[in-house]
mmCIF file of C-alpha atoms and ligand atoms in Angstrom:
data_model
loop_
_atom_site.group_PDB
_atom_site.id
_atom_site.type_symbol
_atom_site.label_atom_id
_atom_site.label_comp_id
_atom_site.label_asym_id
_atom_site.label_seq_id
_atom_site.Cartn_x
_atom_site.Cartn_y
_atom_site.Cartn_z
ATOM 1 C CA UNK A 387 13.974 -38.187 -22.836
ATOM 2 C CA UNK A 388 10.532 -39.759 -22.810
ATOM 3 C CA UNK A 389 10.570 -40.435 -19.096
ATOM 4 C CA UNK A 390 11.831 -36.917 -18.377
ATOM 5 C CA UNK A 391 8.941 -35.623 -20.422
ATOM 6 C CA UNK A 392 6.437 -37.712 -18.491
ATOM 7 C CA UNK A 393 8.033 -36.664 -15.230
ATOM 8 C CA UNK A 394 7.749 -33.033 -16.153
ATOM 9 C CA UNK A 395 4.134 -33.401 -17.125
ATOM 10 C CA UNK A 396 3.354 -35.193 -13.901
ATOM 11 C CA UNK A 397 5.229 -32.600 -11.840
ATOM 12 C CA UNK A 398 3.462 -29.802 -13.672
ATOM 13 C CA UNK A 399 0.054 -31.385 -13.086
ATOM 14 C CA UNK A 400 0.643 -31.863 -9.376
ATOM 15 C CA UNK A 401 1.854 -28.313 -8.987
ATOM 16 C CA UNK A 402 -1.092 -27.026 -10.951
ATOM 17 C CA UNK A 403 -3.527 -29.071 -8.906
ATOM 18 C CA UNK A 404 -2.024 -27.808 -5.681
ATOM 19 C CA UNK A 405 -2.123 -24.227 -6.933
ATOM 20 C CA UNK A 406 -5.715 -24.537 -8.063
ATOM 21 C CA UNK A 407 -6.750 -26.106 -4.800
ATOM 22 C CA UNK A 408 -5.135 -23.462 -2.644
ATOM 23 C CA UNK A 409 -6.560 -20.779 -4.928
ATOM 24 C CA UNK A 410 -10.071 -22.177 -4.437
ATOM 25 C CA UNK A 411 -9.446 -22.566 -0.700
ATOM 26 C CA UNK A 412 -8.412 -18.963 -0.367
ATOM 27 C CA UNK A 413 -11.369 -17.784 -2.378
ATOM 28 C CA UNK A 414 -13.719 -19.627 -0.019
ATOM 29 C CA UNK A 415 -11.855 -18.541 3.074
ATOM 30 C CA UNK A 416 -11.675 -14.829 2.250
ATOM 31 C CA UNK A 417 -15.331 -14.069 2.892
ATOM 32 C CA UNK A 418 -15.288 -16.178 6.033
ATOM 33 C CA UNK A 419 -12.185 -14.307 7.143
ATOM 34 C CA UNK A 420 -13.830 -10.915 6.684
ATOM 35 C CA UNK A 421 -16.871 -12.042 8.668
ATOM 36 C CA UNK A 422 -14.745 -13.525 11.448
ATOM 37 C CA UNK A 423 -12.316 -10.666 11.754
ATOM 38 C CA UNK A 424 -9.213 -12.640 10.783
ATOM 39 C CA UNK A 425 -7.533 -9.648 9.130
ATOM 40 C CA UNK A 426 -5.334 -7.264 11.026
ATOM 41 C CA UNK A 427 -3.681 -4.092 9.823
ATOM 42 C CA UNK A 428 -0.007 -3.689 10.577
ATOM 43 C CA UNK A 429 1.524 -0.241 10.367
ATOM 44 C CA UNK A 430 4.903 0.553 8.878
ATOM 45 C CA UNK A 431 6.407 3.905 9.890
ATOM 46 C CA UNK A 432 6.980 6.580 7.263
ATOM 47 C CA UNK A 433 9.690 8.981 8.407
ATOM 48 C CA UNK A 434 11.306 12.229 7.337
ATOM 49 C CA UNK A 435 14.478 11.449 5.398
ATOM 50 C CA UNK A 436 16.509 14.207 7.045
ATOM 51 C CA UNK A 437 15.762 13.486 10.712
ATOM 52 C CA UNK A 438 14.172 10.040 10.527
ATOM 53 C CA UNK A 439 11.211 11.341 12.507
ATOM 54 C CA UNK A 440 8.058 9.247 12.233
ATOM 55 C CA UNK A 441 5.302 11.251 10.546
ATOM 56 C CA UNK A 442 2.815 8.509 9.727
ATOM 57 C CA UNK A 443 2.253 4.924 8.696
ATOM 58 C CA UNK A 444 1.332 2.730 5.788
ATOM 59 C CA UNK A 445 -1.361 0.199 6.715
ATOM 60 C CA UNK A 446 -0.520 -3.306 5.449
ATOM 61 C CA UNK A 447 -2.885 -6.227 5.884
ATOM 62 C CA UNK A 448 -2.014 -9.446 7.724
ATOM 63 C CA UNK A 449 -4.250 -12.523 7.633
ATOM 64 C CA UNK A 450 -4.395 -14.794 10.661
ATOM 65 C CA UNK A 451 -5.906 -17.807 8.935
ATOM 66 C CA UNK A 452 -7.511 -20.340 11.334
ATOM 67 C CA UNK A 453 -5.770 -23.406 9.817
ATOM 68 C CA UNK A 454 -3.072 -22.022 7.483
ATOM 69 C CA UNK A 455 -1.686 -19.640 10.067
ATOM 70 C CA UNK A 456 -0.112 -16.473 8.791
ATOM 71 C CA UNK A 457 -0.841 -15.773 5.120
ATOM 72 C CA UNK A 458 1.084 -12.937 3.432
ATOM 73 C CA UNK A 459 -0.763 -10.352 1.305
ATOM 74 C CA UNK A 460 0.990 -11.401 -1.881
ATOM 75 C CA UNK A 461 -0.618 -14.846 -1.435
ATOM 76 C CA UNK A 462 -4.185 -13.574 -1.301
ATOM 77 C CA UNK A 463 -4.491 -10.006 -2.610
ATOM 78 C CA UNK A 464 -3.907 -11.101 -6.246
ATOM 79 C CA UNK A 465 -6.477 -13.893 -5.829
ATOM 80 C CA UNK A 466 -8.977 -11.494 -4.288
ATOM 81 C CA UNK A 467 -8.345 -9.183 -7.229
ATOM 82 C CA UNK A 468 -9.028 -11.913 -9.758
ATOM 83 C CA UNK A 469 -12.244 -13.096 -8.090
ATOM 84 C CA UNK A 470 -13.546 -9.586 -7.447
ATOM 85 C CA UNK A 471 -13.560 -10.134 -3.673
ATOM 86 C CA UNK A 472 -10.979 -7.375 -3.409
ATOM 87 C CA UNK A 473 -13.760 -4.798 -3.287
ATOM 88 C CA UNK A 474 -15.235 -6.351 -0.140
ATOM 89 C CA UNK A 475 -11.831 -6.911 1.369
ATOM 90 C CA UNK A 476 -10.576 -3.387 0.613
ATOM 91 C CA UNK A 477 -13.725 -1.939 2.105
ATOM 92 C CA UNK A 478 -13.315 -4.031 5.238
ATOM 93 C CA UNK A 479 -9.664 -2.922 5.564
ATOM 94 C CA UNK A 480 -10.535 0.737 4.970
ATOM 95 C CA UNK A 481 -13.038 0.399 7.767
ATOM 96 C CA UNK A 482 -10.393 -1.138 10.065
ATOM 97 C CA UNK A 483 -8.021 1.696 9.185
ATOM 98 C CA UNK A 484 -10.690 4.320 9.864
ATOM 99 C CA UNK A 485 -11.490 2.731 13.214
ATOM 100 C CA UNK A 486 -7.812 2.867 14.137
ATOM 101 C CA UNK A 487 -7.378 6.453 12.966
ATOM 102 C CA UNK A 488 -10.451 7.496 14.985
ATOM 103 C CA UNK A 489 -9.071 5.764 18.095
ATOM 104 C CA UNK A 490 -5.727 7.527 17.669
ATOM 105 C CA UNK A 491 -7.437 10.867 17.094
ATOM 106 C CA UNK A 492 -9.363 10.390 20.339
ATOM 107 C CA UNK A 493 -6.045 9.836 22.114
ATOM 108 C CA UNK A 494 -4.891 13.198 20.800
ATOM 109 C CA UNK A 495 -2.616 11.706 18.144
ATOM 110 C CA UNK A 496 -3.599 14.048 15.364
ATOM 111 C CA UNK A 497 -2.053 15.045 12.082
ATOM 112 C CA UNK A 498 -0.889 11.534 11.414
ATOM 113 C CA UNK A 499 -0.508 10.565 7.811
ATOM 114 C CA UNK A 500 -2.110 7.131 7.460
ATOM 115 C CA UNK A 501 -1.961 5.596 4.027
ATOM 116 C CA UNK A 502 -4.142 2.708 2.970
ATOM 117 C CA UNK A 503 -3.649 0.593 -0.146
ATOM 118 C CA UNK A 504 -6.594 0.495 -2.497
ATOM 119 C CA UNK A 505 -6.735 -1.813 -5.474
ATOM 120 C CA UNK A 506 -7.481 -0.172 -8.801
ATOM 121 C CA UNK A 507 -10.546 -2.336 -9.253
ATOM 122 C CA UNK A 508 -12.036 -0.956 -6.061
ATOM 123 C CA UNK A 509 -10.907 2.594 -6.754
ATOM 124 C CA UNK A 510 -12.652 2.579 -10.127
ATOM 125 C CA UNK A 511 -15.882 1.001 -8.858
ATOM 126 C CA UNK A 512 -19.060 3.100 -9.025
ATOM 127 C CA UNK A 513 -19.606 3.343 -5.284
ATOM 128 C CA UNK A 514 -16.061 4.238 -4.291
ATOM 129 C CA UNK A 515 -16.552 7.959 -3.633
ATOM 130 C CA UNK A 516 -19.712 7.449 -1.585
ATOM 131 C CA UNK A 517 -18.089 4.604 0.373
ATOM 132 C CA UNK A 518 -15.206 6.847 1.424
ATOM 133 C CA UNK A 519 -17.599 9.641 2.386
ATOM 134 C CA UNK A 520 -19.641 7.128 4.429
ATOM 135 C CA UNK A 521 -16.545 5.897 6.271
ATOM 136 C CA UNK A 522 -15.482 9.458 7.015
ATOM 137 C CA UNK A 523 -18.885 10.207 8.495
ATOM 138 C CA UNK A 524 -19.214 6.951 10.404
ATOM 139 C CA UNK A 525 -15.882 7.403 12.198
ATOM 140 C CA UNK A 526 -15.983 11.221 12.292
ATOM 141 C CA UNK A 527 -12.502 11.365 10.804
ATOM 142 C CA UNK A 528 -10.735 14.673 10.672
ATOM 143 C CA UNK A 529 -10.278 16.151 7.231
ATOM 144 C CA UNK A 530 -6.997 15.114 5.668
ATOM 145 C CA UNK A 531 -6.424 12.116 7.920
ATOM 146 C CA UNK A 532 -6.505 9.543 5.145
ATOM 147 C CA UNK A 533 -4.162 8.978 2.233
ATOM 148 C CA UNK A 534 -4.942 6.357 -0.408
ATOM 149 C CA UNK A 535 -2.199 4.495 -2.284
ATOM 150 C CA UNK A 536 -2.942 3.340 -5.785
ATOM 151 C CA UNK A 537 -0.626 1.889 -8.392
ATOM 152 C CA UNK A 538 0.109 3.614 -11.655
ATOM 153 C CA UNK A 539 -1.872 1.256 -13.843
ATOM 154 C CA UNK A 540 -4.985 1.810 -11.763
ATOM 155 C CA UNK A 541 -4.847 5.534 -12.287
ATOM 156 C CA UNK A 542 -3.826 5.969 -15.870
ATOM 157 C CA UNK A 543 -5.948 3.320 -17.540
ATOM 158 C CA UNK A 544 -8.739 5.836 -17.275
ATOM 159 C CA UNK A 545 -7.382 9.309 -16.592
ATOM 160 C CA UNK A 546 -10.729 10.990 -16.816
ATOM 161 C CA UNK A 547 -12.367 8.632 -14.333
ATOM 162 C CA UNK A 548 -9.396 8.804 -11.946
ATOM 163 C CA UNK A 549 -9.527 12.606 -12.004
ATOM 164 C CA UNK A 550 -13.256 12.542 -11.293
ATOM 165 C CA UNK A 551 -12.765 10.206 -8.330
ATOM 166 C CA UNK A 552 -9.922 12.234 -6.855
ATOM 167 C CA UNK A 553 -12.001 15.395 -7.203
ATOM 168 C CA UNK A 554 -14.936 13.643 -5.538
ATOM 169 C CA UNK A 555 -12.713 12.956 -2.540
ATOM 170 C CA UNK A 556 -11.283 16.477 -2.412
ATOM 171 C CA UNK A 557 -13.882 17.822 0.091
ATOM 172 C CA UNK A 558 -12.534 15.277 2.612
ATOM 173 C CA UNK A 559 -8.967 16.337 1.832
ATOM 174 C CA UNK A 560 -8.129 12.728 1.065
ATOM 175 C CA UNK A 561 -4.628 12.547 -0.347
ATOM 176 C CA UNK A 562 -3.671 10.340 -3.239
ATOM 177 C CA UNK A 563 -0.339 8.586 -3.447
ATOM 178 C CA UNK A 564 0.922 6.954 -6.606
ATOM 179 C CA UNK A 565 2.439 3.664 -5.378
ATOM 180 C CA UNK A 566 5.292 1.682 -6.964
ATOM 181 C CA UNK A 567 6.147 4.678 -9.122
ATOM 182 C CA UNK A 568 8.387 3.873 -12.054
ATOM 183 C CA UNK A 569 7.465 0.205 -12.431
ATOM 184 C CA UNK A 570 4.379 0.544 -14.574
ATOM 185 C CA UNK A 571 3.751 2.594 -17.645
ATOM 186 C CA UNK A 572 6.357 5.158 -16.708
ATOM 187 C CA UNK A 573 4.877 7.481 -19.238
ATOM 188 C CA UNK A 574 5.460 10.798 -17.561
ATOM 189 C CA UNK A 575 3.052 12.659 -19.767
ATOM 190 C CA UNK A 576 0.049 11.736 -17.669
ATOM 191 C CA UNK A 577 1.486 12.814 -14.344
ATOM 192 C CA UNK A 578 0.730 16.517 -14.580
ATOM 193 C CA UNK A 579 -2.848 15.690 -15.543
ATOM 194 C CA UNK A 580 -3.554 13.823 -12.321
ATOM 195 C CA UNK A 581 -4.465 15.742 -9.182
ATOM 196 C CA UNK A 582 -2.358 13.506 -6.914
ATOM 197 C CA UNK A 583 -0.272 14.602 -3.920
ATOM 198 C CA UNK A 584 2.419 11.998 -3.270
ATOM 199 C CA UNK A 585 4.769 9.869 -5.347
ATOM 200 C CA UNK A 586 6.157 6.709 -3.845
ATOM 201 C CA UNK A 587 9.393 5.657 -5.534
ATOM 202 C CA UNK A 588 9.403 1.895 -5.982
ATOM 203 C CA UNK A 589 11.814 -0.223 -3.989
ATOM 204 C CA UNK A 590 13.553 -1.447 -7.157
ATOM 205 C CA UNK A 591 15.023 2.051 -7.636
ATOM 206 C CA UNK A 592 16.107 2.276 -4.017
ATOM 207 C CA UNK A 593 17.762 -1.171 -4.314
ATOM 208 C CA UNK A 594 20.095 0.335 -6.912
ATOM 209 C CA UNK A 595 21.239 3.181 -4.683
ATOM 210 C CA UNK A 596 24.493 1.493 -3.787
ATOM 211 C CA UNK A 597 26.882 4.282 -4.721
ATOM 212 C CA UNK A 598 26.578 7.904 -5.751
ATOM 213 C CA UNK A 599 25.158 7.149 -9.180
ATOM 214 C CA UNK A 600 21.496 8.060 -8.874
ATOM 215 C CA UNK A 601 20.399 9.532 -12.204
ATOM 216 C CA UNK A 602 17.021 7.773 -12.190
ATOM 217 C CA UNK A 603 16.148 8.727 -8.648
ATOM 218 C CA UNK A 604 17.372 12.274 -9.286
ATOM 219 C CA UNK A 605 15.149 12.472 -12.330
ATOM 220 C CA UNK A 606 12.108 11.281 -10.372
ATOM 221 C CA UNK A 607 12.848 13.755 -7.574
ATOM 222 C CA UNK A 608 13.156 16.748 -9.878
ATOM 223 C CA UNK A 609 10.006 15.713 -11.690
ATOM 224 C CA UNK A 610 8.174 15.488 -8.368
ATOM 225 C CA UNK A 611 9.553 18.867 -7.279
ATOM 226 C CA UNK A 612 8.353 20.538 -10.454
ATOM 227 C CA UNK A 613 4.890 19.057 -9.923
ATOM 228 C CA UNK A 614 4.976 19.972 -6.203
ATOM 229 C CA UNK A 615 4.452 16.390 -5.095
ATOM 230 C CA UNK A 616 5.743 14.906 -1.853
ATOM 231 C CA UNK A 617 8.048 11.953 -2.382
ATOM 232 C CA UNK A 618 8.346 8.793 -0.312
ATOM 233 C CA UNK A 619 11.194 6.362 -0.986
ATOM 234 C CA UNK A 620 10.102 2.806 -0.150
ATOM 235 C CA UNK A 621 12.183 -0.231 0.698
ATOM 236 C CA UNK A 622 15.167 1.502 2.313
ATOM 237 C CA UNK A 623 17.214 -1.413 3.646
ATOM 238 C CA UNK A 624 20.713 -0.038 4.146
ATOM 239 C CA UNK A 625 22.358 2.929 5.816
ATOM 240 C CA UNK A 626 24.107 3.590 2.521
ATOM 241 C CA UNK A 627 20.795 4.022 0.708
ATOM 242 C CA UNK A 628 19.526 6.338 3.439
ATOM 243 C CA UNK A 629 22.714 8.437 3.367
ATOM 244 C CA UNK A 630 22.447 8.864 -0.377
ATOM 245 C CA UNK A 631 18.800 9.915 -0.062
ATOM 246 C CA UNK A 632 19.718 12.400 2.673
ATOM 247 C CA UNK A 633 21.768 14.279 0.091
ATOM 248 C CA UNK A 634 18.682 14.688 -2.116
ATOM 249 C CA UNK A 635 15.344 16.492 -1.944
ATOM 250 C CA UNK A 636 13.497 13.288 -1.065
ATOM 251 C CA UNK A 637 10.981 14.118 1.700
ATOM 252 C CA UNK A 638 10.064 10.818 3.300
ATOM 253 C CA UNK A 639 11.256 7.243 3.585
ATOM 254 C CA UNK A 640 10.088 3.815 4.601
ATOM 255 C CA UNK A 641 11.936 0.526 4.922
ATOM 256 C CA UNK A 642 13.254 -2.358 6.992
ATOM 257 C CA UNK A 643 16.441 -0.410 7.887
ATOM 258 C CA UNK A 644 14.398 1.694 10.299
ATOM 259 C CA UNK A 645 11.167 -0.199 10.903
ATOM 260 C CA UNK A 646 9.107 -3.142 9.687
ATOM 261 C CA UNK A 647 5.303 -3.182 9.654
ATOM 262 C CA UNK A 648 4.047 -3.702 13.249
ATOM 263 C CA UNK A 649 0.815 -3.910 15.255
ATOM 264 C CA UNK A 650 -0.985 -0.628 15.929
ATOM 265 C CA UNK A 651 -0.199 -0.585 19.658
ATOM 266 C CA UNK A 652 3.527 -0.723 18.928
ATOM 267 C CA UNK A 653 3.422 1.706 16.004
ATOM 268 C CA UNK A 654 1.758 4.567 17.846
ATOM 269 C CA UNK A 655 4.574 4.711 20.408
ATOM 270 C CA UNK A 656 6.899 5.813 17.613
ATOM 271 C CA UNK A 657 4.988 8.850 16.417
ATOM 272 C CA UNK A 658 6.985 12.103 16.349
ATOM 273 C CA UNK A 659 10.065 10.233 17.542
ATOM 274 C CA UNK A 660 13.276 9.746 15.599
ATOM 275 C CA UNK A 661 13.903 6.135 14.631
HETATM 276 P P1 C2E B 904 3.164 -2.411 -1.394
HETATM 277 O O1 C2E B 904 1.930 -1.564 -1.283
HETATM 278 O O2 C2E B 904 4.166 -1.984 -2.404
HETATM 279 O O3 C2E B 904 3.755 -2.465 0.075
HETATM 280 C C1 C2E B 904 5.138 -2.522 0.370
HETATM 281 C C2 C2E B 904 5.569 -3.928 0.709
HETATM 282 O O4 C2E B 904 6.980 -3.933 0.903
HETATM 283 C C3 C2E B 904 4.986 -4.462 2.011
HETATM 284 O O5 C2E B 904 4.866 -5.873 1.875
HETATM 285 C C4 C2E B 904 6.075 -4.113 3.029
HETATM 286 O O6 C2E B 904 6.043 -4.914 4.191
HETATM 287 C C5 C2E B 904 7.312 -4.385 2.209
HETATM 288 N N1 C2E B 904 8.481 -3.626 2.652
HETATM 289 C C6 C2E B 904 8.530 -2.441 3.302
HETATM 290 N N2 C2E B 904 9.803 -2.060 3.528
HETATM 291 C C7 C2E B 904 10.582 -3.029 2.988
HETATM 292 C C8 C2E B 904 12.019 -3.212 2.884
HETATM 293 O O7 C2E B 904 12.831 -2.412 3.347
HETATM 294 N N3 C2E B 904 12.443 -4.354 2.258
HETATM 295 C C9 C2E B 904 11.576 -5.276 1.745
HETATM 296 N N4 C2E B 904 12.082 -6.346 1.144
HETATM 297 N N5 C2E B 904 10.223 -5.116 1.788
HETATM 298 C C10 C2E B 904 9.746 -4.011 2.424
HETATM 299 P P2 C2E B 904 3.549 -6.644 2.308
HETATM 300 O O8 C2E B 904 2.999 -6.076 3.575
HETATM 301 O O9 C2E B 904 3.851 -8.099 2.251
HETATM 302 O O10 C2E B 904 2.510 -6.277 1.153
HETATM 303 C C11 C2E B 904 2.722 -6.695 -0.159
HETATM 304 C C12 C2E B 904 1.747 -6.046 -1.112
HETATM 305 O O11 C2E B 904 0.395 -6.493 -0.843
HETATM 306 C C13 C2E B 904 1.688 -4.525 -1.005
HETATM 307 O O12 C2E B 904 2.750 -3.953 -1.718
HETATM 308 C C14 C2E B 904 0.325 -4.256 -1.602
HETATM 309 O O13 C2E B 904 0.377 -4.267 -3.003
HETATM 310 C C15 C2E B 904 -0.487 -5.446 -1.113
HETATM 311 N N6 C2E B 904 -1.194 -5.059 0.115
HETATM 312 C C16 C2E B 904 -0.761 -5.102 1.403
HETATM 313 N N7 C2E B 904 -1.710 -4.671 2.256
HETATM 314 C C17 C2E B 904 -2.784 -4.329 1.481
HETATM 315 C C18 C2E B 904 -4.095 -3.809 1.771
HETATM 316 O O14 C2E B 904 -4.464 -3.535 2.934
HETATM 317 N N8 C2E B 904 -4.947 -3.613 0.698
HETATM 318 C C19 C2E B 904 -4.560 -3.871 -0.583
HETATM 319 N N9 C2E B 904 -5.448 -3.645 -1.587
HETATM 320 N N10 C2E B 904 -3.335 -4.344 -0.889
HETATM 321 C C20 C2E B 904 -2.457 -4.581 0.135
HETATM 322 CA CA1 CA B 905 1.652 0.561 -0.883
HETATM 323 CA CA1 CA B 906 4.805 0.106 -3.007
HETATM 324 CA CA1 CA B 907 4.194 -3.156 -4.625
#
């Protein structure tokens, strides 16, 4: 028992050391990565549930690290959030998204719905509203061309502040999407108080759509309908899940069944087309 104990301690320490080291590495590398343009936005199609027509994209970051190769967002976004670098990173990615939207608009690809993830820490920072206005001006974006995705916790921790920020963005017709809906506080009381436009049903609910029993998803959909919110179902992986959703009021979908996140040049070829 003693040797097992020692072994466990040793194992734990090595794992910890490795974790800490890679954490510190990533922290150091993030700023360098922003300055050296190592981040690329991929775009995952969002499509109409009924006809599977592509109506827009969610921008998802990819990091081409010079020595580590491809690093997935879940391996650096949480670290960037804990060090505070997320504000710089988010801003850089918003700028990349705006640049891409402007390029598409110049090619006549208008009325796209492009959604960009924003961390709650950035969303709630003092300069957020003016930063978004500055980006809109810099890239001469058309009104309504940007949708921001924020998770529940980010919005409801401070309802008053969130409302103020959303109202500050209203002149630009920036849309607000509540991401991962259903996984956080799930207190429905706050929903009608928030001037948001889109609900994104979390993948965990879609995972459970394996037969006709969909009381939770039905409840979310009728709630959204009564609040006049658009609904996107994320993480659709099977034809069965899609077929079930097609029998509901769900407006839009997203998921590996139809399309994975892809580079901008590939994504734009899909616009207005059925998948
Ligand atoms: P999220 O915002 O909930 O994004 C959805 C994630 O699910 C993406 O992972 C997407 O590739 C993946 N996904 C989409 N469809 C399917 C499906 O059918 N099956 C499965 N298994 N997964 C699917 P990704 O790109 O690895 O991003 C992970 C998370 O990292 C995101 O979760 C988001 O929280 C964060 N993130 C990604 N890009 C950004 C960004 O540009 N800024 C910020 N602040 N966070 C980002
Ligand atoms: Ca998202
Ligand atoms: Ca999500
Ligand atoms: Ca998520």
